[in-house]
CSV table of C-alpha atoms and ligand atoms in Angstrom, one decimal:
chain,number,residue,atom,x,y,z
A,227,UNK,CA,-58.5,63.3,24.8
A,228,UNK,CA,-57.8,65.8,22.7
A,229,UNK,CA,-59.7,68.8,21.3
A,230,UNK,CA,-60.4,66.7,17.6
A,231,UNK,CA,-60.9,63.6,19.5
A,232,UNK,CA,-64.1,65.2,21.6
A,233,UNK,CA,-65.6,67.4,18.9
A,234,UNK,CA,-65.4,65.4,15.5
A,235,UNK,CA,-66.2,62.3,15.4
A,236,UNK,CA,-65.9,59.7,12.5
A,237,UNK,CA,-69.3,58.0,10.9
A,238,UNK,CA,-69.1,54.6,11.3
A,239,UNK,CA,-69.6,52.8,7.3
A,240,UNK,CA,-73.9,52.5,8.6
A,241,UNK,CA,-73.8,56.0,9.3
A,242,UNK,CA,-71.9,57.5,6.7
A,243,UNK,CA,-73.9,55.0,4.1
A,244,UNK,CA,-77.1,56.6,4.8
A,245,UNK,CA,-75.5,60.0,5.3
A,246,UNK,CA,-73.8,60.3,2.2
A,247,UNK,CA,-76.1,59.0,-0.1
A,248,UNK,CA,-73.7,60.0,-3.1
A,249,UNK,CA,-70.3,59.7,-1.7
A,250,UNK,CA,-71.3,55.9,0.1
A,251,UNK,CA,-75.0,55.4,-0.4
A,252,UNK,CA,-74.1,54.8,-4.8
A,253,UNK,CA,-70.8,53.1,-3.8
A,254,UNK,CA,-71.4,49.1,-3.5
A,255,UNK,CA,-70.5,47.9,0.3
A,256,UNK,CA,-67.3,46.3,-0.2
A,257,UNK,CA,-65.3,49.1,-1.9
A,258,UNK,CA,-64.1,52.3,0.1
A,259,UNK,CA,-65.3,55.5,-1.3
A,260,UNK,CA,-62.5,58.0,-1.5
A,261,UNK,CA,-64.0,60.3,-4.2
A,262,UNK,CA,-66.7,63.0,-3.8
A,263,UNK,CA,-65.1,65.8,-1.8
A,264,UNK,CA,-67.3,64.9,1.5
A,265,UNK,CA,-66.0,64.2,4.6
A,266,UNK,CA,-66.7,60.4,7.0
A,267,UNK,CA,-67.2,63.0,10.3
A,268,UNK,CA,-70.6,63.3,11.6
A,269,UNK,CA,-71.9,67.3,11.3
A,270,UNK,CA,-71.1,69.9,14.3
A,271,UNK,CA,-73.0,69.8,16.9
A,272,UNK,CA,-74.5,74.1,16.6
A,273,UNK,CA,-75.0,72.9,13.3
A,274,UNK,CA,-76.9,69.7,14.1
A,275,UNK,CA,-79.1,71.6,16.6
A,276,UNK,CA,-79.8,75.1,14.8
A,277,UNK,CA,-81.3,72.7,11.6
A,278,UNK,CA,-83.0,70.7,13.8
A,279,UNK,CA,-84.1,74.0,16.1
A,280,UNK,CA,-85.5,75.3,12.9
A,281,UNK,CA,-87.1,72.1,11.3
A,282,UNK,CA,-89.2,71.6,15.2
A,283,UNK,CA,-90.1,74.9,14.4
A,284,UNK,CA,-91.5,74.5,10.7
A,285,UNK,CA,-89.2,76.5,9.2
A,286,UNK,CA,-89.4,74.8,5.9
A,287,UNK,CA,-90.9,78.0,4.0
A,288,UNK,CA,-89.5,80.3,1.4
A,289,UNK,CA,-86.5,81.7,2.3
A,290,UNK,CA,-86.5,86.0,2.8
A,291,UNK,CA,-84.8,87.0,-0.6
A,292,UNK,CA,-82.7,89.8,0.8
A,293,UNK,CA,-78.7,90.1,0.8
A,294,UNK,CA,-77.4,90.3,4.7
A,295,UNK,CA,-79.6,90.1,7.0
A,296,UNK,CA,-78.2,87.6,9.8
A,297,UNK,CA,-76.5,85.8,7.6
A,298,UNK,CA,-74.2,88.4,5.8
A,299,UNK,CA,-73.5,89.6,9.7
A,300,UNK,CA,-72.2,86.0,10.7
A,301,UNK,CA,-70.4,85.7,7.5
A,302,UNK,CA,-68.4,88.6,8.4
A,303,UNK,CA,-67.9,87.4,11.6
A,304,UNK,CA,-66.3,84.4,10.3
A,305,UNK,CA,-64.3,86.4,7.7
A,306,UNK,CA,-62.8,88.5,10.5
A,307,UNK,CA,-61.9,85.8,12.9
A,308,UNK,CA,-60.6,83.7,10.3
A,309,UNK,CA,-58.8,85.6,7.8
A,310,UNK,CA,-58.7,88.9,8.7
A,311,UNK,CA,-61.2,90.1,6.4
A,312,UNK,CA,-63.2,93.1,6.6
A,313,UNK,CA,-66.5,92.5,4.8
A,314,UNK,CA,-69.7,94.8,4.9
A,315,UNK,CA,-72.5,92.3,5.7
A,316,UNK,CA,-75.3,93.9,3.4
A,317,UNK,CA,-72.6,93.1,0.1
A,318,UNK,CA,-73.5,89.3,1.2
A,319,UNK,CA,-75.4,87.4,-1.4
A,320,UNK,CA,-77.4,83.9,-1.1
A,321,UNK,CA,-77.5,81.6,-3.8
A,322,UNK,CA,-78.1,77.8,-4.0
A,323,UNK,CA,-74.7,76.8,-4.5
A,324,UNK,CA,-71.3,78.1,-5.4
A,325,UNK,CA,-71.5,77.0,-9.3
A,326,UNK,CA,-74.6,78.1,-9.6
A,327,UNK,CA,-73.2,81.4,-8.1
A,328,UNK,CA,-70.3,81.2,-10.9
A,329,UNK,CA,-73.4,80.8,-13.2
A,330,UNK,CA,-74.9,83.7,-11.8
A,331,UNK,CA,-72.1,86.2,-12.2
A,332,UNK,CA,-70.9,85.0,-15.4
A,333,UNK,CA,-74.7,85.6,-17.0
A,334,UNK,CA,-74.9,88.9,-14.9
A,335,UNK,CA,-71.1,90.9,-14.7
A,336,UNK,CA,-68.8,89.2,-17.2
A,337,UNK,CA,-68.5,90.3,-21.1
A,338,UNK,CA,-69.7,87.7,-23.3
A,339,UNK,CA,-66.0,86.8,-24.3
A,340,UNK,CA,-63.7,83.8,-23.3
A,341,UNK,CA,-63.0,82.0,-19.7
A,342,UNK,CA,-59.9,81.4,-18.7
A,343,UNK,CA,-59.8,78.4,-16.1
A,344,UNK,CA,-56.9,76.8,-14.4
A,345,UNK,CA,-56.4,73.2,-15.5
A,346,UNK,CA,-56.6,71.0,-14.0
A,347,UNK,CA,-59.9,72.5,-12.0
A,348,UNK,CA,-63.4,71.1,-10.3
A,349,UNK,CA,-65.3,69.4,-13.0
A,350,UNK,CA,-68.7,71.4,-12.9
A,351,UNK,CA,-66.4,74.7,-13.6
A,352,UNK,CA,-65.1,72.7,-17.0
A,353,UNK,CA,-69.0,72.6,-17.6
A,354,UNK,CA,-70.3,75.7,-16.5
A,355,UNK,CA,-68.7,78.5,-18.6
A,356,UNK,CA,-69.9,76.3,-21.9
A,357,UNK,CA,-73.4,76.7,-20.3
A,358,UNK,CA,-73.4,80.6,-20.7
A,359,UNK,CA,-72.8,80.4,-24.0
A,360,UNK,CA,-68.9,81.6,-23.3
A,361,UNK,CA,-66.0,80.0,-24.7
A,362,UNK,CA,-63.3,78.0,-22.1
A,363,UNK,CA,-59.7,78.8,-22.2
A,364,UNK,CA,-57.6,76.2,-20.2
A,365,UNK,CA,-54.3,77.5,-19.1
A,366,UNK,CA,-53.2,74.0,-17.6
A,367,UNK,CA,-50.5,73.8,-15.1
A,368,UNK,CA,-47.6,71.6,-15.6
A,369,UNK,CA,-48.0,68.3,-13.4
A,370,UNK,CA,-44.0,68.9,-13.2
A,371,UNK,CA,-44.2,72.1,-11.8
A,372,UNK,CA,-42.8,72.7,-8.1
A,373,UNK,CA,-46.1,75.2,-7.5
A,374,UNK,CA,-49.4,74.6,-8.6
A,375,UNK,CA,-49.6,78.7,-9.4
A,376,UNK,CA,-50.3,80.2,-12.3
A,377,UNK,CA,-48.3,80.9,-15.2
A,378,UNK,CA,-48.6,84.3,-15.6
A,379,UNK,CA,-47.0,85.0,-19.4
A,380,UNK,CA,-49.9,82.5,-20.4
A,381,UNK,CA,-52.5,84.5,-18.5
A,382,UNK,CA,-51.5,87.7,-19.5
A,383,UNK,CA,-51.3,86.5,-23.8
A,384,UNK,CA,-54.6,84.7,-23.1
A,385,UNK,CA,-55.7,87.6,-21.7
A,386,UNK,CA,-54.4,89.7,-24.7
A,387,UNK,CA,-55.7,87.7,-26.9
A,388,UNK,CA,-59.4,88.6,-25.7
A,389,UNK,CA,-60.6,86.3,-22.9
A,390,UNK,CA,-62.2,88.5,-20.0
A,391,UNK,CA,-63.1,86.1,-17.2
A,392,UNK,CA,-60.5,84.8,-14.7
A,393,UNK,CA,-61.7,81.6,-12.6
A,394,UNK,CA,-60.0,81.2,-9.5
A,395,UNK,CA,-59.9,78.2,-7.3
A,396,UNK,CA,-58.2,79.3,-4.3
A,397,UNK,CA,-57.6,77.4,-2.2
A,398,UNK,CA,-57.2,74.8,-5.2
A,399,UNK,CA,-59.2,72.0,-5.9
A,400,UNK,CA,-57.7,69.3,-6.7
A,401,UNK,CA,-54.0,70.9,-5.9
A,402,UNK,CA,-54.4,71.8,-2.5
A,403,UNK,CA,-52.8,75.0,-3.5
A,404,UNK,CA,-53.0,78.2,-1.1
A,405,UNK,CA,-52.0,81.4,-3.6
A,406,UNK,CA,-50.1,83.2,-1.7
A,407,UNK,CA,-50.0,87.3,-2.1
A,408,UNK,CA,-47.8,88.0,-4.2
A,409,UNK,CA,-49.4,84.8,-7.1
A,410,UNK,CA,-52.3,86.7,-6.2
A,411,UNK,CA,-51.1,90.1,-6.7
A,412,UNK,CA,-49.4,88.9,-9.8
A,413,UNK,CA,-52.7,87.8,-11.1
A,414,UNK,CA,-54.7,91.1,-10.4
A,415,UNK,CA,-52.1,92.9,-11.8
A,416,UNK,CA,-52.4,91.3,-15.1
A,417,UNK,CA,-56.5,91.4,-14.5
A,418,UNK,CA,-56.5,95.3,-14.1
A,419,UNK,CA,-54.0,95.8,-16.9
A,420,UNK,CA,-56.4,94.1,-19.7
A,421,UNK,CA,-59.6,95.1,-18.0
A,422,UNK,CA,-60.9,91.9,-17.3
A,423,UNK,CA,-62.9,90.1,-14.5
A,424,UNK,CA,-62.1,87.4,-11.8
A,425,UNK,CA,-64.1,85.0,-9.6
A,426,UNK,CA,-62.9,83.3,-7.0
A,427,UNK,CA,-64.1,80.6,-5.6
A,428,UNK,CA,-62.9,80.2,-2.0
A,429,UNK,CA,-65.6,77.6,-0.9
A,430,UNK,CA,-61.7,75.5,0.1
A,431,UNK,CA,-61.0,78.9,2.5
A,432,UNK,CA,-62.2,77.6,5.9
A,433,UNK,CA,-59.8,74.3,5.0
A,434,UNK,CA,-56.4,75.9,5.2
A,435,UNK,CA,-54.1,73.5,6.9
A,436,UNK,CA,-51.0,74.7,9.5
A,437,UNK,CA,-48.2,76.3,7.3
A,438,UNK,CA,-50.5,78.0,5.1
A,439,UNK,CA,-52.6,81.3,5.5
A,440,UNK,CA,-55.4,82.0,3.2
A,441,UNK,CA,-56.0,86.0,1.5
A,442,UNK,CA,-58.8,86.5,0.1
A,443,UNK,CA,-58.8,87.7,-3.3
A,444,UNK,CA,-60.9,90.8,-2.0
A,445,UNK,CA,-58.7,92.0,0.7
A,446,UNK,CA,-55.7,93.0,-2.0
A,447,UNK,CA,-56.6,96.4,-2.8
A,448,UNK,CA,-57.4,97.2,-6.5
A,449,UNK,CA,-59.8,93.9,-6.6
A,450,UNK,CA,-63.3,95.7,-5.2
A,451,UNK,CA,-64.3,96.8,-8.7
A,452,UNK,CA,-63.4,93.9,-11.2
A,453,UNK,CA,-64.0,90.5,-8.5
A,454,UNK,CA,-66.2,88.7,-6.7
A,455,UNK,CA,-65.4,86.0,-4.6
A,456,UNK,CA,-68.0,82.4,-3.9
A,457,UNK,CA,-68.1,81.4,-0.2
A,458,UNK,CA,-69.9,78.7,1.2
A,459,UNK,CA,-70.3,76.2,4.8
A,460,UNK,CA,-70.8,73.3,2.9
A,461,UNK,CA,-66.9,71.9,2.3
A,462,UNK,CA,-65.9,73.1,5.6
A,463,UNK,CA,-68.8,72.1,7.7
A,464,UNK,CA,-70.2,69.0,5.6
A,465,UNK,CA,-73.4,70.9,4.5
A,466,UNK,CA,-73.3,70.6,0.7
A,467,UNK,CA,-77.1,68.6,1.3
A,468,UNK,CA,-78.1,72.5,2.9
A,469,UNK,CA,-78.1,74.3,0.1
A,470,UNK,CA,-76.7,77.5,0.7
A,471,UNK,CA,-73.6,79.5,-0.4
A,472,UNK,CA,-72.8,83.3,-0.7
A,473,UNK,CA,-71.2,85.8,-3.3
A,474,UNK,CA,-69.4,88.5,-1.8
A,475,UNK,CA,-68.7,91.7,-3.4
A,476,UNK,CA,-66.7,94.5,-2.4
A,477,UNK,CA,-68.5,97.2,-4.5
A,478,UNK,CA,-71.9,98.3,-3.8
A,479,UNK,CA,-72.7,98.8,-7.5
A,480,UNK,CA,-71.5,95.1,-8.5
A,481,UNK,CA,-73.7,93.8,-5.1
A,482,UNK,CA,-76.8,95.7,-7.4
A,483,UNK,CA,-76.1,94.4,-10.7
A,484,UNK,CA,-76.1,90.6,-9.1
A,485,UNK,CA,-78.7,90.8,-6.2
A,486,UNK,CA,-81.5,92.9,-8.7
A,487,UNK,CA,-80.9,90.1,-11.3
A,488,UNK,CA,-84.2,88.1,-12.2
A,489,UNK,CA,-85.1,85.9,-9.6
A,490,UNK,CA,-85.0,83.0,-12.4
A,491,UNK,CA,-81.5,83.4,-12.9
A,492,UNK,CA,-81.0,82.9,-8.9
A,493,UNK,CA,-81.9,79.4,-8.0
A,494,UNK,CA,-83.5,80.5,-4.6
A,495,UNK,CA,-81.6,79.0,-1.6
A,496,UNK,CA,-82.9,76.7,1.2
A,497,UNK,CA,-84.0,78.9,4.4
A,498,UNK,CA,-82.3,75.5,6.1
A,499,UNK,CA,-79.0,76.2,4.4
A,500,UNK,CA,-79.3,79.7,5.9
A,501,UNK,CA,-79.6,78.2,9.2
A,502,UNK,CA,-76.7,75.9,9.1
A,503,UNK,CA,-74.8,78.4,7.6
A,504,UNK,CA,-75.4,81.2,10.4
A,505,UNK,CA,-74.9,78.5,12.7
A,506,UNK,CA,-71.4,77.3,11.5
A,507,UNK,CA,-69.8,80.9,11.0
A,508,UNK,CA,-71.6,82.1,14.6
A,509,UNK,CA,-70.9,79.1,16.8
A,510,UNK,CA,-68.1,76.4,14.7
A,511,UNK,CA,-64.8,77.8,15.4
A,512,UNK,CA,-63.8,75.2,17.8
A,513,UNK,CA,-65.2,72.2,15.9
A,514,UNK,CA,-63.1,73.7,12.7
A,515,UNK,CA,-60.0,73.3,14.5
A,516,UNK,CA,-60.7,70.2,15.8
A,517,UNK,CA,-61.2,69.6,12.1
A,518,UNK,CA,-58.0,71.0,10.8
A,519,UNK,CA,-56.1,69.3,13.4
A,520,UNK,CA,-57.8,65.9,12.2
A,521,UNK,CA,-57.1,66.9,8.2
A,522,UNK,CA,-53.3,68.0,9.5
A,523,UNK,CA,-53.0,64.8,11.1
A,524,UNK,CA,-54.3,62.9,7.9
A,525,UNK,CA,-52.4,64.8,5.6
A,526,UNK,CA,-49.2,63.6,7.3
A,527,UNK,CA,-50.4,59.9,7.2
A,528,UNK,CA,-50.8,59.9,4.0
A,529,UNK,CA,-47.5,61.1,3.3
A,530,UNK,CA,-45.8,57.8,5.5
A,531,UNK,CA,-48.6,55.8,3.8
A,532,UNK,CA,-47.1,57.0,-0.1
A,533,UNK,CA,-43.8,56.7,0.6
A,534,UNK,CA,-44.0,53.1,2.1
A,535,UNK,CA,-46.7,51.8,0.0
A,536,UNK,CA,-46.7,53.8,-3.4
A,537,UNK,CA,-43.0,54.7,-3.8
A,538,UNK,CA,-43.0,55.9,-7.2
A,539,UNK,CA,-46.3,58.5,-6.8
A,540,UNK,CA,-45.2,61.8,-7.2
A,541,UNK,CA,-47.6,64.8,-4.9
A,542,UNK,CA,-47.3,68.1,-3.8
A,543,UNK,CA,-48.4,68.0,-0.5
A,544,UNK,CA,-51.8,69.6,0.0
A,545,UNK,CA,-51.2,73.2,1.9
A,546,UNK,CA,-55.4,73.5,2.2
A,547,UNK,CA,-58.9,71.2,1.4
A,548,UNK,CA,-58.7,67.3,2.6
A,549,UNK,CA,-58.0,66.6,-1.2
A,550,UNK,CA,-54.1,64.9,-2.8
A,551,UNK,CA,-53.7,65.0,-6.5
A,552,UNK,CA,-51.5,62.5,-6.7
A,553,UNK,CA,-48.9,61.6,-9.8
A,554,UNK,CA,-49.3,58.0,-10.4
A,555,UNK,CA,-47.7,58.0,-13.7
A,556,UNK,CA,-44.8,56.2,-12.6
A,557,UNK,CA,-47.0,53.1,-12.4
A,558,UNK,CA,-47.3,53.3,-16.2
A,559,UNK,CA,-51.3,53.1,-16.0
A,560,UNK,CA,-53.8,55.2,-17.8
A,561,UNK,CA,-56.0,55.8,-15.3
A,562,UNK,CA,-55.4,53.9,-12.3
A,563,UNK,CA,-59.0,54.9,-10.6
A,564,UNK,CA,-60.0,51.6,-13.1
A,565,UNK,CA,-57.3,49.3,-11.2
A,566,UNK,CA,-58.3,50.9,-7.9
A,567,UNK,CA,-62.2,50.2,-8.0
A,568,UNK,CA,-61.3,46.7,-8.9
A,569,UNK,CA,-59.5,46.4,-6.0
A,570,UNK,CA,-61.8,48.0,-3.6
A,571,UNK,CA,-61.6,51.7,-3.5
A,572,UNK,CA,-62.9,54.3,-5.5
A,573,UNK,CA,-61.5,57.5,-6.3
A,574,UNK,CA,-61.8,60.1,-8.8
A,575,UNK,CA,-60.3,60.0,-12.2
A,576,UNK,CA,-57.7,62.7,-12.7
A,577,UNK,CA,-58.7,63.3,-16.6
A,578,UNK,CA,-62.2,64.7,-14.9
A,579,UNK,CA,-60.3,67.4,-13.6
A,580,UNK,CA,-57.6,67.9,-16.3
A,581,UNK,CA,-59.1,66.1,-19.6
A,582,UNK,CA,-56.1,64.3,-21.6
A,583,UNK,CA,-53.8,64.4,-18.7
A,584,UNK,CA,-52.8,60.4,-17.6
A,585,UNK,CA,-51.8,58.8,-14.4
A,586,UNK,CA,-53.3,61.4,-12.0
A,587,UNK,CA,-56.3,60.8,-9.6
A,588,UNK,CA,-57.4,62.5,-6.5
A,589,UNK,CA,-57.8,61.2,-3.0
A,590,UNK,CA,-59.9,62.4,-0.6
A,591,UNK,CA,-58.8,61.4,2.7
A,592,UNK,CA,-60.5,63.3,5.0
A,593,UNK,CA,-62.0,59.9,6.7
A,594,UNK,CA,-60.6,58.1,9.8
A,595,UNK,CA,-56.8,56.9,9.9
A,596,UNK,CA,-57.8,53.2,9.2
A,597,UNK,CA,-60.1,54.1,6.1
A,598,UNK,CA,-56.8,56.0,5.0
A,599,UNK,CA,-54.6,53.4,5.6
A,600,UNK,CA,-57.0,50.6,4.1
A,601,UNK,CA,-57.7,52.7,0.7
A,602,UNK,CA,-54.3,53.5,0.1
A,603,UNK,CA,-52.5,50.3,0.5
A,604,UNK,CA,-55.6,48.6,-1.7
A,605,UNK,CA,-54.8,51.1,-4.2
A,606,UNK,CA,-51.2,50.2,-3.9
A,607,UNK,CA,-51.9,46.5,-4.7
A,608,UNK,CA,-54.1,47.6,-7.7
A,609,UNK,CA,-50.8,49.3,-9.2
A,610,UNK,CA,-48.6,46.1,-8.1
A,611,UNK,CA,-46.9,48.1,-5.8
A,612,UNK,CA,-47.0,48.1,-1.9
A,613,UNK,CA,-47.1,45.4,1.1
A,614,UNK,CA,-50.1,43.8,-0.3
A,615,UNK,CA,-52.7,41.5,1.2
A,616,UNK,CA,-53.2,41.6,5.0
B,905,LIG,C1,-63.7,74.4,-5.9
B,905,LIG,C2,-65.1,74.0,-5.7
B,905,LIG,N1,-66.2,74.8,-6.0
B,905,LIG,C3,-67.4,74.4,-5.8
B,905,LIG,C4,-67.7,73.2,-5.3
B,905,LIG,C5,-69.2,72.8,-5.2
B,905,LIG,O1,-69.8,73.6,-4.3
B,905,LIG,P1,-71.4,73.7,-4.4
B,905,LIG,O2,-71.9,72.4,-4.0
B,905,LIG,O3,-71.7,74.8,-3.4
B,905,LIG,O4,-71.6,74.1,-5.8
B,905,LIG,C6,-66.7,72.3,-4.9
B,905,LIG,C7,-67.1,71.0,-4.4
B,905,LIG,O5,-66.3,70.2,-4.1
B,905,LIG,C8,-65.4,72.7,-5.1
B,905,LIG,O6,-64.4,71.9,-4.8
């Protein structure tokens, strides 16, 4: 057996029915759920027993409301290990969840001016800059495009033209994309020169598949004064139910500003999600690479799987995240998520992620090889293409 064979291991559809209440629980029985970014694998063991540790001990209270502490420590931890990041564990910020964290710093740190986001990007970050009262500046990347970068002419005349906030995804969500140092250099460049802000959101950083190497916006030098970057457990380690991510700063005085902010604007985090969270970045190293190996593994599947069953789909193969965006427009259909459900497997319309853009949709297909297999060839028949029935 190998190392992802003994350490992950797939829900069966009971389990993952009543453990996912959103991904399978509001899905009807019959049609494979492919959407919400979840994964079918049952939660890592130090996980499972530090929340369970903790619940046997009562620890259902208040969490402390203090930046570090153990958690900043094992996040730093992780950071090193992983990516070669050098963090100070007291700049280590709790909050509820990473858009509420976007939330956070947008109210706190950025000028009340235009947003610039990515399309096509997560849907709550379509939402959330409209919430603080900021306008949203799409600066869409060409489905045709080799790279799902940036274009950085566009930034920079959007950036001229008065927006002050940079949203990154990075890794991407729904691309798969892993910036590499030089986009991301090309990026701060432009950031520094207009004296603007940028937040990354790197919650997709654990998920970096083989060929890829994730930097972290923070590590390029320049980037302490003007970024922050979201972390959290809960994509890597299948804890979004936990409650608990973490903004990390690189500049004491930012850290301040964000961590002395009313308590109101600072959705107070779940002393569970704390636990998992410590847990994970302490003790889940080895389930993660059982994980990555599984994800690796699937990724390639699905690559056989499109070009047998879904010739004419167009994707750039995901370099991070257990999410394909994948070009259906060949097939001529709107939105083929409709065709899909009717056929038995739901998946998540690409206009949510790109408004006006037709024919995309993304998969999620971090699930066992037959669930793979089963939800793309049923998509397949729903677009008339493929081996049909078996
Ligand atoms: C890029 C990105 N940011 C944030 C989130 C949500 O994170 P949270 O539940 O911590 O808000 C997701 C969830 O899939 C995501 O893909």
């Amino acid at each position: 057996m190998t190392a992802s064979e003994t350490l992950l291991r797939d829900l069966s559809d009971d389990e993952a029915r009543a453990a996912l209440p959103l991904k399978w629980g509001s899905t009807s029985p019959d049609v494979l759920p492919a959407w919400v970014a979840e994964m079918d694998y049952a939660v890592a063991e130090p996980v499972r027993d530090a929340v369970c540790a903790a619940v046997l001990a009562s620890h259902t209270g208040y969490p402390a409301l203090d930046a570090g502490g153990a958690l900043g420590t094992a996040y730093a931890g992780f950071a090193e290990r992983r990516f070669g990041q050098r963090i100070d564990p007291a700049l280590v910020l709790p909050v509820v969840d990473v858009t509420a964290g976007i939330r956070l710093v947008l109210d706190v740190l950025c000028d009340p001016a235009p947003v610039v986001v990515p399309l096509p990007a997560y849907p709550p970050q379509l939402a959330v800059v409209g919430i603080t009262g900021r306008e949203r500046w799409d600066l869409p990347v060409s489905p045709d495009a080799e790279r799902a970068g940036i274009d950085l002419d566009r930034l920079d005349a959007l950036l001229a033209a008065g927006a002050r906030t940079v949203l990154l995804t990075q890794p991407h969500n729904p691309c798969g994309h892993v910036y590499t140092r030089t986009e991301l250099e090309g990026v701060r460049d432009l950031v520094l020169r207009h004296g603007a802000r940028v937040i990354s959101d790197e919650i997709h950083a654990p998920l970096v598949l083989p060929g890829a190497t994730h930097v972290p916006y923070l590590s390029l030098p320049g980037t302490a004064e003007h970024a922050v970057a979201l972390v959290s457990a809960s994509k890597a380690f299948n804890v979004a139910g936990l409650r608990c991510a973490q903004v990390l700063c690189a500049d004491p005085a930012t850290h301040r500003r964000l961590a002395g902010a009313p308590e109101v604007r600072n959705d107070s985090w779940s002393p569970l999600g704390v636990v998992g969270a410590i847990a994970a970045y302490r003790h889940g190293d080895a389930w993660l690479d059982a994980l990555l190996a599984r994800l690796d593994d699937q990724r390639a599947l699905l690559g056989e799987l499109l070009a047998t069953e879904l010739p004419q789909a167009r994707w750039r193969r995901p370099e991070a995240t257990y999410l394909a965006w994948l070009d259906l427009r060949g097939y001529g259909v709107d939105d083929p998520t409709g065709p899909a459900l009717r056929h038995g497997v739901r998946l998540s319309p690409g206009t949510d992620y790109h408004p006006g853009l037709p024919g995309h949709l993304r998969l999620n297909f971090a699930t066992s090889p037959e669930r793979l297999t089963e939800a793309v060839r049923r998509l397949a028949v729903s677009l008339g293409s493929g081996s049909g029935p078996r």
